[in-house]
GROMACS .gro file of N, CA and C in nm:
model
  405
    1MET      N    1   0.216  -2.086  -0.271
    1MET     CA    2   0.345  -2.164  -0.206
    1MET      C    3   0.448  -2.045  -0.176
    2LYS      N    4   0.446  -1.926  -0.184
    2LYS     CA    5   0.559  -1.854  -0.123
    2LYS      C    6   0.511  -1.874   0.005
    3GLY      N    7   0.468  -1.887   0.120
    3GLY     CA    8   0.419  -1.871   0.277
    3GLY      C    9   0.439  -1.984   0.303
    4ILE      N   10   0.436  -2.130   0.245
    4ILE     CA   11   0.501  -2.254   0.259
    4ILE      C   12   0.609  -2.245   0.286
    5TYR      N   13   0.720  -2.156   0.194
    5TYR     CA   14   0.804  -2.227   0.184
    5TYR      C   15   0.877  -2.099   0.281
    6HIS      N   16   0.819  -2.005   0.316
    6HIS     CA   17   0.923  -1.935   0.412
    6HIS      C   18   0.891  -1.979   0.513
    7TRP      N   19   0.768  -2.052   0.587
    7TRP     CA   20   0.690  -2.127   0.694
    7TRP      C   21   0.856  -2.243   0.693
    8VAL      N   22   0.861  -2.320   0.633
    8VAL     CA   23   0.956  -2.429   0.607
    8VAL      C   24   1.085  -2.388   0.649
    9GLY      N   25   1.118  -2.233   0.616
    9GLY     CA   26   1.214  -2.260   0.622
    9GLY      C   27   1.349  -2.258   0.521
   10PHE      N   28   1.302  -2.267   0.377
   10PHE     CA   29   1.380  -2.337   0.248
   10PHE      C   30   1.452  -2.163   0.261
   11ARG      N   31   1.609  -2.182   0.192
   11ARG     CA   32   1.703  -2.061   0.198
   11ARG      C   33   1.587  -2.010   0.081
   12GLN      N   34   1.600  -1.865   0.038
   12GLN     CA   35   1.586  -1.793  -0.086
   12GLN      C   36   1.655  -1.720  -0.056
   13ILE      N   37   1.695  -1.687  -0.239
   13ILE     CA   38   1.714  -1.574  -0.255
   13ILE      C   39   1.638  -1.562  -0.415
   14GLY      N   40   1.702  -1.390  -0.458
   14GLY     CA   41   1.632  -1.338  -0.565
   14GLY      C   42   1.707  -1.407  -0.703
   15LEU      N   43   1.642  -1.389  -0.802
   15LEU     CA   44   1.653  -1.388  -0.929
   15LEU      C   45   1.644  -1.282  -1.065
   16PRO      N   46   1.711  -1.262  -1.098
   16PRO     CA   47   1.663  -1.126  -1.193
   16PRO      C   48   1.627  -1.180  -1.330
   17TYR      N   49   1.509  -1.135  -1.361
   17TYR     CA   50   1.480  -1.227  -1.476
   17TYR      C   51   1.364  -1.055  -1.568
   18GLU      N   52   1.366  -1.112  -1.689
   18GLU     CA   53   1.324  -1.020  -1.747
   18GLU      C   54   1.180  -1.073  -1.803
   19GLU      N   55   1.054  -0.989  -1.778
   19GLU     CA   56   0.919  -1.122  -1.811
   19GLU      C   57   0.920  -1.014  -1.950
   20ALA      N   58   0.831  -1.150  -2.020
   20ALA     CA   59   0.820  -1.139  -2.118
   20ALA      C   60   0.683  -1.040  -2.152
   21THR      N   61   0.661  -1.033  -2.268
   21THR     CA   62   0.494  -1.007  -2.292
   21THR      C   63   0.444  -1.084  -2.322
   22ARG      N   64   0.286  -1.060  -2.285
   22ARG     CA   65   0.228  -1.177  -2.300
   22ARG      C   66   0.160  -1.182  -2.489
   23GLU      N   67   0.200  -1.303  -2.525
   23GLU     CA   68   0.190  -1.323  -2.653
   23GLU      C   69   0.029  -1.346  -2.735
   24ASP      N   70  -0.104  -1.375  -2.623
   24ASP     CA   71  -0.213  -1.378  -2.710
   24ASP      C   72  -0.283  -1.382  -2.563
   25GLY      N   73  -0.373  -1.295  -2.643
   25GLY     CA   74  -0.494  -1.288  -2.519
   25GLY      C   75  -0.437  -1.215  -2.352
   26ASN      N   76  -0.557  -1.221  -2.301
   26ASN     CA   77  -0.587  -1.176  -2.140
   26ASN      C   78  -0.528  -1.228  -2.021
   27SER      N   79  -0.543  -1.169  -1.979
   27SER     CA   80  -0.509  -1.294  -1.804
   27SER      C   81  -0.613  -1.322  -1.792
   28LYS      N   82  -0.687  -1.397  -1.686
   28LYS     CA   83  -0.814  -1.400  -1.641
   28LYS      C   84  -0.843  -1.420  -1.527
   29TRP      N   85  -0.677  -1.346  -1.465
   29TRP     CA   86  -0.718  -1.298  -1.303
   29TRP      C   87  -0.751  -1.185  -1.286
   30GLY      N   88  -0.828  -1.137  -1.267
   30GLY     CA   89  -0.871  -0.971  -1.247
   30GLY      C   90  -0.829  -0.925  -1.138
   31LEU      N   91  -0.889  -0.862  -1.079
   31LEU     CA   92  -0.847  -0.753  -0.963
   31LEU      C   93  -0.928  -0.820  -0.849
   32TRP      N   94  -1.036  -0.847  -0.889
   32TRP     CA   95  -1.155  -0.919  -0.730
   32TRP      C   96  -1.064  -1.085  -0.743
   33ARG      N   97  -1.006  -1.158  -0.837
   33ARG     CA   98  -0.960  -1.314  -0.815
   33ARG      C   99  -0.817  -1.258  -0.730
   34LEU      N  100  -0.757  -1.160  -0.781
   34LEU     CA  101  -0.580  -1.146  -0.700
   34LEU      C  102  -0.632  -1.071  -0.550
   35THR      N  103  -0.720  -1.020  -0.526
   35THR     CA  104  -0.790  -0.964  -0.398
   35THR      C  105  -0.798  -1.105  -0.305
   36ALA      N  106  -0.856  -1.174  -0.363
   36ALA     CA  107  -0.932  -1.270  -0.295
   36ALA      C  108  -0.811  -1.348  -0.271
   37LEU      N  109  -0.710  -1.386  -0.372
   37LEU     CA  110  -0.576  -1.479  -0.350
   37LEU      C  111  -0.472  -1.414  -0.253
   38ALA      N  112  -0.466  -1.258  -0.251
   38ALA     CA  113  -0.429  -1.190  -0.145
   38ALA      C  114  -0.465  -1.226  -0.010
   39VAL      N  115  -0.612  -1.249   0.008
   39VAL     CA  116  -0.646  -1.252   0.133
   39VAL      C  117  -0.646  -1.368   0.184
   40ASP      N  118  -0.711  -1.446   0.096
   40ASP     CA  119  -0.630  -1.602   0.128
   40ASP      C  120  -0.524  -1.622   0.163
   41GLY      N  121  -0.430  -1.588   0.105
   41GLY     CA  122  -0.275  -1.544   0.167
   41GLY      C  123  -0.233  -1.504   0.285
   42ILE      N  124  -0.292  -1.382   0.322
   42ILE     CA  125  -0.263  -1.348   0.447
   42ILE      C  126  -0.341  -1.385   0.543
   43SER      N  127  -0.497  -1.514   0.566
   43SER     CA  128  -0.540  -1.537   0.638
   43SER      C  129  -0.460  -1.655   0.690
   44ALA      N  130  -0.428  -1.727   0.564
   44ALA     CA  131  -0.377  -1.877   0.564
   44ALA      C  132  -0.278  -1.896   0.668
   45PHE      N  133  -0.167  -1.772   0.691
   45PHE     CA  134  -0.027  -1.772   0.759
   45PHE      C  135  -0.011  -1.645   0.875
   46SER      N  136  -0.162  -1.616   0.896
   46SER     CA  137  -0.111  -1.500   1.007
   46SER      C  138  -0.273  -1.484   1.102
   47ASN      N  139  -0.217  -1.466   1.224
   47ASN     CA  140  -0.375  -1.438   1.317
   47ASN      C  141  -0.383  -1.317   1.300
   48LEU      N  142  -0.332  -1.235   1.223
   48LEU     CA  143  -0.273  -1.094   1.279
   48LEU      C  144  -0.451  -1.022   1.218
   49PRO      N  145  -0.484  -1.043   1.157
   49PRO     CA  146  -0.620  -1.006   1.101
   49PRO      C  147  -0.698  -1.001   1.227
   50LEU      N  148  -0.727  -1.143   1.271
   50LEU     CA  149  -0.832  -1.163   1.405
   50LEU      C  150  -0.792  -1.082   1.531
   51ARG      N  151  -0.654  -1.031   1.564
   51ARG     CA  152  -0.569  -0.966   1.651
   51ARG      C  153  -0.621  -0.852   1.665
   52LEU      N  154  -0.603  -0.788   1.519
   52LEU     CA  155  -0.626  -0.662   1.504
   52LEU      C  156  -0.806  -0.614   1.536
   53TRP      N  157  -0.872  -0.718   1.487
   53TRP     CA  158  -1.031  -0.647   1.539
   53TRP      C  159  -1.027  -0.655   1.682
   54GLY      N  160  -0.959  -0.730   1.733
   54GLY     CA  161  -0.988  -0.731   1.936
   54GLY      C  162  -0.924  -0.611   1.933
   55MET      N  163  -0.811  -0.541   1.911
   55MET     CA  164  -0.737  -0.425   1.949
   55MET      C  165  -0.849  -0.331   1.865
   56LEU      N  166  -0.918  -0.299   1.789
   56LEU     CA  167  -1.020  -0.182   1.681
   56LEU      C  168  -1.120  -0.232   1.845
   57GLY      N  169  -1.143  -0.301   1.853
   57GLY     CA  170  -1.283  -0.344   2.008
   57GLY      C  171  -1.248  -0.293   2.021
   58ALA      N  172  -1.141  -0.282   2.136
   58ALA     CA  173  -1.118  -0.275   2.246
   58ALA      C  174  -1.013  -0.123   2.274
   59VAL      N  175  -0.990  -0.055   2.127
   59VAL     CA  176  -0.974   0.109   2.128
   59VAL      C  177  -1.139   0.164   2.167
   60ILE      N  178  -1.172   0.138   2.076
   60ILE     CA  179  -1.350   0.152   2.030
   60ILE      C  180  -1.403   0.162   2.163
   61ALA      N  181  -1.386   0.032   2.226
   61ALA     CA  182  -1.466   0.064   2.377
   61ALA      C  183  -1.441   0.173   2.485
   62GLY      N  184  -1.252   0.197   2.475
   62GLY     CA  185  -1.206   0.292   2.536
   62GLY      C  186  -1.248   0.439   2.508
   63LEU      N  187  -1.241   0.436   2.370
   63LEU     CA  188  -1.255   0.590   2.325
   63LEU      C  189  -1.405   0.592   2.377
   64SER      N  190  -1.519   0.548   2.357
   64SER     CA  191  -1.616   0.548   2.406
   64SER      C  192  -1.680   0.582   2.550
   65LEU      N  193  -1.599   0.506   2.630
   65LEU     CA  194  -1.600   0.505   2.784
   65LEU      C  195  -1.577   0.700   2.781
   66ILE      N  196  -1.464   0.726   2.738
   66ILE     CA  197  -1.387   0.867   2.769
   66ILE      C  198  -1.441   0.988   2.699
   67TYR      N  199  -1.528   0.946   2.557
   67TYR     CA  200  -1.658   1.023   2.506
   67TYR      C  201  -1.779   1.034   2.617
   68GLY      N  202  -1.812   0.893   2.661
   68GLY     CA  203  -1.930   0.926   2.795
   68GLY      C  204  -1.878   0.990   2.906
   69ILE      N  205  -1.802   0.997   2.977
   69ILE     CA  206  -1.725   1.073   3.068
   69ILE      C  207  -1.735   1.238   3.020
   70SER      N  208  -1.662   1.268   2.907
   70SER     CA  209  -1.660   1.338   2.881
   70SER      C  210  -1.798   1.462   2.906
   71ARG      N  211  -1.871   1.369   2.818
   71ARG     CA  212  -2.029   1.412   2.828
   71ARG      C  213  -2.094   1.460   2.927
   72ILE      N  214  -2.088   1.367   3.060
   72ILE     CA  215  -2.114   1.368   3.195
   72ILE      C  216  -2.065   1.522   3.243
   73VAL      N  217  -1.938   1.521   3.237
   73VAL     CA  218  -1.880   1.651   3.236
   73VAL      C  219  -1.932   1.744   3.225
   74ARG      N  220  -1.981   1.722   3.096
   74ARG     CA  221  -2.046   1.882   2.995
   74ARG      C  222  -2.187   1.924   3.070
   75TYR      N  223  -2.244   1.833   3.079
   75TYR     CA  224  -2.419   1.792   3.136
   75TYR      C  225  -2.402   1.864   3.263
   76PHE      N  226  -2.261   1.851   3.363
   76PHE     CA  227  -2.259   1.900   3.477
   76PHE      C  228  -2.265   2.027   3.461
   77ILE      N  229  -2.152   2.086   3.336
   77ILE     CA  230  -2.146   2.207   3.380
   77ILE      C  231  -2.193   2.307   3.262
   78HIS      N  232  -2.260   2.286   3.126
   78HIS     CA  233  -2.325   2.333   3.031
   78HIS      C  234  -2.463   2.314   3.092
   79GLY      N  235  -2.505   2.132   3.155
   79GLY     CA  236  -2.671   2.138   3.098
   79GLY      C  237  -2.683   2.052   2.988
   80VAL      N  238  -2.802   2.028   2.969
   80VAL     CA  239  -2.829   1.884   2.877
   80VAL      C  240  -2.864   1.979   2.726
   81ASP      N  241  -2.786   1.932   2.635
   81ASP     CA  242  -2.799   1.941   2.505
   81ASP      C  243  -2.969   1.928   2.421
   82VAL      N  244  -2.930   1.760   2.375
   82VAL     CA  245  -3.031   1.713   2.359
   82VAL      C  246  -3.032   1.583   2.433
   83PRO      N  247  -3.155   1.596   2.482
   83PRO     CA  248  -3.161   1.441   2.592
   83PRO      C  249  -3.194   1.324   2.551
   84GLY      N  250  -3.126   1.225   2.574
   84GLY     CA  251  -3.126   1.134   2.497
   84GLY      C  252  -3.007   1.123   2.393
   85TYR      N  253  -2.970   1.214   2.368
   85TYR     CA  254  -2.847   1.131   2.255
   85TYR      C  255  -2.743   1.113   2.304
   86GLU      N  256  -2.681   1.176   2.380
   86GLU     CA  257  -2.556   1.156   2.427
   86GLU      C  258  -2.554   0.953   2.472
   87SER      N  259  -2.626   0.926   2.553
   87SER     CA  260  -2.621   0.844   2.625
   87SER      C  261  -2.643   0.754   2.536
   88ILE      N  262  -2.757   0.732   2.371
   88ILE     CA  263  -2.789   0.642   2.303
   88ILE      C  264  -2.642   0.613   2.202
   89ILE      N  265  -2.548   0.759   2.173
   89ILE     CA  266  -2.427   0.707   2.062
   89ILE      C  267  -2.345   0.616   2.211
   90VAL      N  268  -2.341   0.722   2.265
   90VAL     CA  269  -2.230   0.624   2.395
   90VAL      C  270  -2.295   0.509   2.455
   91ALA      N  271  -2.377   0.438   2.416
   91ALA     CA  272  -2.429   0.315   2.472
   91ALA      C  273  -2.358   0.256   2.328
   92VAL      N  274  -2.423   0.256   2.195
   92VAL     CA  275  -2.417   0.186   2.074
   92VAL      C  276  -2.242   0.204   2.035
   93LEU      N  277  -2.141   0.300   2.080
   93LEU     CA  278  -2.043   0.268   2.083
   93LEU      C  279  -2.004   0.174   2.101
   94PHE      N  280  -2.024   0.209   2.266
   94PHE     CA  281  -1.949   0.143   2.354
   94PHE      C  282  -1.956  -0.072   2.335
   95LEU      N  283  -2.124  -0.090   2.327
   95LEU     CA  284  -2.164  -0.234   2.276
   95LEU      C  285  -2.076  -0.244   2.144
   96GLY      N  286  -2.110  -0.224   2.061
   96GLY     CA  287  -1.998  -0.202   1.910
   96GLY      C  288  -1.885  -0.267   1.963
   97GLY      N  289  -1.754  -0.147   2.046
   97GLY     CA  290  -1.662  -0.188   2.072
   97GLY      C  291  -1.634  -0.276   2.157
   98VAL      N  292  -1.731  -0.309   2.203
   98VAL     CA  293  -1.679  -0.467   2.309
   98VAL      C  294  -1.755  -0.613   2.216
   99GLN      N  295  -1.813  -0.578   2.127
   99GLN     CA  296  -1.887  -0.672   2.037
   99GLN      C  297  -1.716  -0.686   1.940
  100LEU      N  298  -1.712  -0.618   1.901
  100LEU     CA  299  -1.534  -0.640   1.819
  100LEU      C  300  -1.459  -0.688   1.903
  101LEU      N  301  -1.414  -0.664   2.063
  101LEU     CA  302  -1.309  -0.673   2.145
  101LEU      C  303  -1.362  -0.860   2.156
  102SER      N  304  -1.492  -0.886   2.177
  102SER     CA  305  -1.505  -1.015   2.170
  102SER      C  306  -1.513  -1.078   2.084
  103LEU      N  307  -1.520  -1.073   1.963
  103LEU     CA  308  -1.507  -1.122   1.818
  103LEU      C  309  -1.317  -1.153   1.835
  104GLY      N  310  -1.262  -1.074   1.865
  104GLY     CA  311  -1.108  -1.087   1.840
  104GLY      C  312  -1.049  -1.148   1.972
  105VAL      N  313  -1.078  -1.161   2.073
  105VAL     CA  314  -1.102  -1.301   2.174
  105VAL      C  315  -1.160  -1.424   2.113
  106LEU      N  316  -1.246  -1.478   2.034
  106LEU     CA  317  -1.268  -1.585   1.984
  106LEU      C  318  -1.223  -1.545   1.832
  107GLY      N  319  -1.193  -1.520   1.744
  107GLY     CA  320  -1.064  -1.528   1.690
  107GLY      C  321  -0.935  -1.562   1.697
  108GLY      N  322  -0.927  -1.535   1.819
  108GLY     CA  323  -0.783  -1.544   1.839
  108GLY      C  324  -0.753  -1.698   1.925
  109TYR      N  325  -0.862  -1.764   1.967
  109TYR     CA  326  -0.904  -1.887   2.028
  109TYR      C  327  -0.912  -1.954   1.867
  110ILE      N  328  -1.013  -1.955   1.783
  110ILE     CA  329  -0.986  -2.019   1.678
  110ILE      C  330  -0.855  -2.006   1.586
  111GLY      N  331  -0.824  -1.917   1.596
  111GLY     CA  332  -0.656  -1.905   1.511
  111GLY      C  333  -0.560  -1.998   1.545
  112ARG      N  334  -0.566  -2.014   1.697
  112ARG     CA  335  -0.510  -2.114   1.781
  112ARG      C  336  -0.574  -2.319   1.743
  113ILE      N  337  -0.703  -2.280   1.718
  113ILE     CA  338  -0.736  -2.425   1.660
  113ILE      C  339  -0.675  -2.458   1.512
  114PHE      N  340  -0.716  -2.367   1.494
  114PHE     CA  341  -0.671  -2.356   1.307
  114PHE      C  342  -0.518  -2.427   1.290
  115ASN      N  343  -0.469  -2.349   1.386
  115ASN     CA  344  -0.335  -2.361   1.388
  115ASN      C  345  -0.279  -2.469   1.398
  116GLU      N  346  -0.373  -2.562   1.525
  116GLU     CA  347  -0.284  -2.726   1.533
  116GLU      C  348  -0.333  -2.792   1.462
  117VAL      N  349  -0.493  -2.774   1.385
  117VAL     CA  350  -0.541  -2.873   1.269
  117VAL      C  351  -0.431  -2.853   1.181
  118LYS      N  352  -0.407  -2.793   1.155
  118LYS     CA  353  -0.294  -2.814   1.025
  118LYS      C  354  -0.209  -2.928   1.050
  119GLY      N  355  -0.182  -2.951   1.197
  119GLY     CA  356  -0.101  -3.070   1.220
  119GLY      C  357   0.055  -3.025   1.201
  120ARG      N  358   0.083  -2.899   1.133
  120ARG     CA  359   0.255  -2.900   1.120
  120ARG      C  360   0.307  -2.915   1.194
  121PRO      N  361   0.401  -2.893   1.220
  121PRO     CA  362   0.564  -2.970   1.372
  121PRO      C  363   0.554  -2.815   1.368
  122LEU      N  364   0.604  -2.867   1.508
  122LEU     CA  365   0.723  -2.706   1.606
  122LEU      C  366   0.755  -2.675   1.523
  123TYR      N  367   0.883  -2.772   1.514
  123TYR     CA  368   0.994  -2.719   1.405
  123TYR      C  369   1.093  -2.824   1.331
  124ILE      N  370   1.158  -2.766   1.245
  124ILE     CA  371   1.175  -2.876   1.131
  124ILE      C  372   1.345  -2.879   1.153
  125VAL      N  373   1.449  -3.005   1.121
  125VAL     CA  374   1.542  -2.989   1.155
  125VAL      C  375   1.604  -3.031   1.022
  126ARG      N  376   1.707  -2.947   0.984
  126ARG     CA  377   1.775  -2.969   0.843
  126ARG      C  378   1.867  -3.031   0.886
  127ARG      N  379   1.859  -3.133   0.765
  127ARG     CA  380   2.016  -3.259   0.774
  127ARG      C  381   2.091  -3.195   0.715
  128THR      N  382   2.188  -3.217   0.761
  128THR     CA  383   2.336  -3.221   0.708
  128THR      C  384   2.424  -3.333   0.679
  129TYR      N  385   2.448  -3.373   0.574
  129TYR     CA  386   2.467  -3.510   0.556
  129TYR      C  387   2.613  -3.523   0.547
  130GLY      N  388   2.680  -3.650   0.589
  130GLY     CA  389   2.781  -3.684   0.633
  130GLY      C  390   2.844  -3.671   0.737
  131LEU      N  391   2.780  -3.601   0.824
  131LEU     CA  392   2.806  -3.568   0.951
  131LEU      C  393   2.781  -3.651   1.053
  132GLY      N  394   2.811  -3.740   1.138
  132GLY     CA  395   2.772  -3.807   1.227
  132GLY      C  396   2.647  -3.890   1.192
  133GLU      N  397   2.652  -3.959   1.024
  133GLU     CA  398   2.468  -4.024   1.009
  133GLU      C  399   2.543  -4.189   1.064
  134PRO      N  400   2.443  -4.201   1.061
  134PRO     CA  401   2.460  -4.373   1.079
  134PRO      C  402   2.448  -4.397   0.927
  135GLU      N  403   2.558  -4.540   0.950
  135GLU     CA  404   2.556  -4.578   0.791
  135GLU      C  405   2.483  -4.719   0.783
   0.00000   0.00000   0.00000
């Protein structure tokens, strides 16, 4: 509900209160359920996790290219350490980065589709009563 109230733009203020101790029993909300609730809250109102995976994929692919270039330069300077090792590592890292980048791009599209399917209006106009209202 906090995300919906924030999205709609209701004015919010903090109210101080003292939390009472539980009279009887224990909470049924353990760490796993609270974590699942937090993940639902983050994923329902933000496409940020999808964009982060895309950025992570781009970073991994870029770093693997830099690593591959450095290994090629080292080969010409010092020779081969272990034949085939660097090429396999660079290929796996690069393809893993490209896959994450692709997932980020697809996730961005799916996130936009998800926002459109929600059917929320682009903006909300607050009514001010008493000023120019038709009678």
